[in-house]
Coordinates of N, CA and C in Angstrom, one line a residue:
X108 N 60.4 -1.1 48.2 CA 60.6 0.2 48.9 C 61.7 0.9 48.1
X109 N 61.5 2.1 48.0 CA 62.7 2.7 47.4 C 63.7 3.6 48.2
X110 N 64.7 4.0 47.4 CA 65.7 4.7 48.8 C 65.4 5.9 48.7
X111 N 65.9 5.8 50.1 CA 66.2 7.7 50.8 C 66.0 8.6 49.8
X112 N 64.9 10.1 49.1 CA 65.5 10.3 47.9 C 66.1 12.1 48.6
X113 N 67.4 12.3 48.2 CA 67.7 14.0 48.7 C 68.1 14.5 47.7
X114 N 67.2 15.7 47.7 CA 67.6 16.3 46.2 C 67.6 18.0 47.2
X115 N 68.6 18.8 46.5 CA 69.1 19.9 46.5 C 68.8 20.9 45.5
X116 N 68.0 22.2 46.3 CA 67.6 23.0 45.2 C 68.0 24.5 45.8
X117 N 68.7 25.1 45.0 CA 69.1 26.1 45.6 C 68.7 27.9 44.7
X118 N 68.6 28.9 45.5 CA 68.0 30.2 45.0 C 68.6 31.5 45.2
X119 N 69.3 32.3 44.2 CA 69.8 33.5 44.5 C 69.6 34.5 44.3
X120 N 69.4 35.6 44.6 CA 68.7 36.7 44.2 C 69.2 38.2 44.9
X121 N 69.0 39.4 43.8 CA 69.6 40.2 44.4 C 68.8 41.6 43.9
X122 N 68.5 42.5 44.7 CA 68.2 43.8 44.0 C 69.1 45.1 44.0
X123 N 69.0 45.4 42.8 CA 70.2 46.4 42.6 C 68.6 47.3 42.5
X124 N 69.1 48.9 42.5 CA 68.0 50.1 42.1 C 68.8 51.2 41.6
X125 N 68.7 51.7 40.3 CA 69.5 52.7 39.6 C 68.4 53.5 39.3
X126 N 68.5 54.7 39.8 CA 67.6 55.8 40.3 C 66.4 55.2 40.4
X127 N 65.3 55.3 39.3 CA 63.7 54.8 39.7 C 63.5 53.1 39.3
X128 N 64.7 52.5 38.5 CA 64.7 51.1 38.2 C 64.7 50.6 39.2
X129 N 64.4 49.0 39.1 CA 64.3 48.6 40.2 C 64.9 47.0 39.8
X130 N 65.7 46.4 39.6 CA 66.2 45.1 39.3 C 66.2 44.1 39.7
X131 N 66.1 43.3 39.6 CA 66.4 41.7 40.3 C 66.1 40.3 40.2
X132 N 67.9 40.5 39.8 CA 68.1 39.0 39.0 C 68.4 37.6 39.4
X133 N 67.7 37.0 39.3 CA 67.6 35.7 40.0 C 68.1 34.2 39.1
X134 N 68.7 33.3 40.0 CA 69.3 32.0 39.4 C 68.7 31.2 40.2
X135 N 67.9 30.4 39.8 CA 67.6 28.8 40.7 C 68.5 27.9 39.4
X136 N 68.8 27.2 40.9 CA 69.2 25.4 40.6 C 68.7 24.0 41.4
X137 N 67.9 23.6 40.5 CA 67.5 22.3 40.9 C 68.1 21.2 40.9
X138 N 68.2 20.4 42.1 CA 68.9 19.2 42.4 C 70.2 19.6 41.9
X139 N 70.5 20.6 42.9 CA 72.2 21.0 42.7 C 73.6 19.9 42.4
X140 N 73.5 18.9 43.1 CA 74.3 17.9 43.4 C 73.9 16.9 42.4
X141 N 73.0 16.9 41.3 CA 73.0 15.9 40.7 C 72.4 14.6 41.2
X142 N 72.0 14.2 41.9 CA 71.6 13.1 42.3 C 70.6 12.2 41.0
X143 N 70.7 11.5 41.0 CA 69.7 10.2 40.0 C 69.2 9.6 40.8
X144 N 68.7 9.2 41.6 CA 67.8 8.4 42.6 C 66.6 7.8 42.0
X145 N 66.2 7.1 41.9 CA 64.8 6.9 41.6 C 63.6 6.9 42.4
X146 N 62.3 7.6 42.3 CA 61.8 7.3 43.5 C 60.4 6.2 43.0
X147 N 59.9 5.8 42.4 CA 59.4 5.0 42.2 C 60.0 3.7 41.5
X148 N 59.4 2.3 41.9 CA 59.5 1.2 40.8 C 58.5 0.0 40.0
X149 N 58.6 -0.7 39.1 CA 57.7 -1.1 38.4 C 57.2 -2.5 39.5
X150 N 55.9 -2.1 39.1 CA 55.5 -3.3 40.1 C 54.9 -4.7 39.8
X151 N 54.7 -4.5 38.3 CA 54.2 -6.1 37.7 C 55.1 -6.4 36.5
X152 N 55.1 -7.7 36.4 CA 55.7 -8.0 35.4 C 55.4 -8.1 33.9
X153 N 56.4 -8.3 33.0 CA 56.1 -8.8 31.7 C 57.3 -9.2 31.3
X154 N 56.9 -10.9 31.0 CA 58.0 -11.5 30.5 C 57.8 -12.3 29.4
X155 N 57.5 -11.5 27.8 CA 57.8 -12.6 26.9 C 58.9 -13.4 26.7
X156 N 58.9 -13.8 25.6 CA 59.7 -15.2 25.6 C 61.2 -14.2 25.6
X157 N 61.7 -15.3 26.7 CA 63.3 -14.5 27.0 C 64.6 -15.0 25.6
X158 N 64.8 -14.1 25.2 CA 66.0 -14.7 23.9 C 67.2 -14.4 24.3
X159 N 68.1 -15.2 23.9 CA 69.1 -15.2 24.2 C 69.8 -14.9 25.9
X160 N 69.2 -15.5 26.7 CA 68.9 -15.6 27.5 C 69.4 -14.1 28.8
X161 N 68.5 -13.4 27.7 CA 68.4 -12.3 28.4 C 66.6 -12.2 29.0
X162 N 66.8 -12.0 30.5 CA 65.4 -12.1 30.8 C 64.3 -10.8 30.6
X163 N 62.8 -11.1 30.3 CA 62.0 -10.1 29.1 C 61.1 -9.1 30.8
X164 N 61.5 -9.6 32.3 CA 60.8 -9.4 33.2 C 61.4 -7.9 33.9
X165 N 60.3 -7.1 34.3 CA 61.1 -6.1 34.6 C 60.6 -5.3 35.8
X166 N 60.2 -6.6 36.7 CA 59.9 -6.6 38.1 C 60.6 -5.8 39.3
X167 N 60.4 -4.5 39.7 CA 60.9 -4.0 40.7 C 62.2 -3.2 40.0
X168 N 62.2 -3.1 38.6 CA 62.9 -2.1 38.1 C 62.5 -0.5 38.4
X169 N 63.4 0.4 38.4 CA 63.2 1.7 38.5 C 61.8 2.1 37.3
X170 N 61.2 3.1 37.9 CA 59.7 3.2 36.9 C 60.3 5.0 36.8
X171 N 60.7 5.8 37.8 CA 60.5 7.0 37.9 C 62.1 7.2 37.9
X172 N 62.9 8.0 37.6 CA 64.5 8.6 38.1 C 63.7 10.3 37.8
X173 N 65.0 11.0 39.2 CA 64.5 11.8 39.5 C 65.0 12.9 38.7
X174 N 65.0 13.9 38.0 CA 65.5 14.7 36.8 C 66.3 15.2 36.9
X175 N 67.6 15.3 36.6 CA 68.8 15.7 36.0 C 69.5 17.4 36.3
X176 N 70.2 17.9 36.8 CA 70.5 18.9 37.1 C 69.4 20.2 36.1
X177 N 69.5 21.4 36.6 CA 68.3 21.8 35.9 C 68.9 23.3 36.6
X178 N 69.1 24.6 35.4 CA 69.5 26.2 35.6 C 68.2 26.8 35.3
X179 N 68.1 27.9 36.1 CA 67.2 28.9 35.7 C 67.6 30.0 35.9
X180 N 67.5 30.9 34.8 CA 67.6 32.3 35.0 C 66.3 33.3 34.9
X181 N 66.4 34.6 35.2 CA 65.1 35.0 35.5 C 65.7 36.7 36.4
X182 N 64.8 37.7 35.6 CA 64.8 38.9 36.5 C 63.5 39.4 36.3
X183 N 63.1 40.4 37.5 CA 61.9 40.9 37.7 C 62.6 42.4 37.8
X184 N 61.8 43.2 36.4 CA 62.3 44.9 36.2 C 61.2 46.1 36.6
X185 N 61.2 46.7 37.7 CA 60.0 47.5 37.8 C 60.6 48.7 37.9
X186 N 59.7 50.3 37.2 CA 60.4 51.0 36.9 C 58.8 52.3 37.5

């Protein structure tokens, strides 16, 4: 089972209008807060020969982490 996953996405937006323009510039941020959580994990193994006795098994390891802070900018201009 994997944990709790909370991710934060936040959207701002605003219209300005200068005579017949019409503006509006927009900022999203995904997963505001950064979080790395993973939401999936590996479910079978593979264990070749273990050397140096580091083990080759990678059972119930994280398979998915959830992506990394992330900016967007963006305006919609109608005139």
């Amino acid at each position: 089972m994997t944990p709790r996953l909370n991710q934060i996405d936040l959207s701002l937006a605003k219209r300005v209008t200068v005579g017949h323009i019409k503006f509006d510039p927009k900022i999203d941020i995904f997963n505001a807060f950064n979080s790395s959580d993973y939401f999936s994990v590996r479910t079978t193994t593979f264990a070749p020969t273990a050397t140096a006795g580091v083990s080759g098994g990678t059972y119930m390891y994280p398979g998915s982490i959830l992506q990394g802070r992330l900016i967007r900018l963006g305006a919609v201009v109608a005139w």
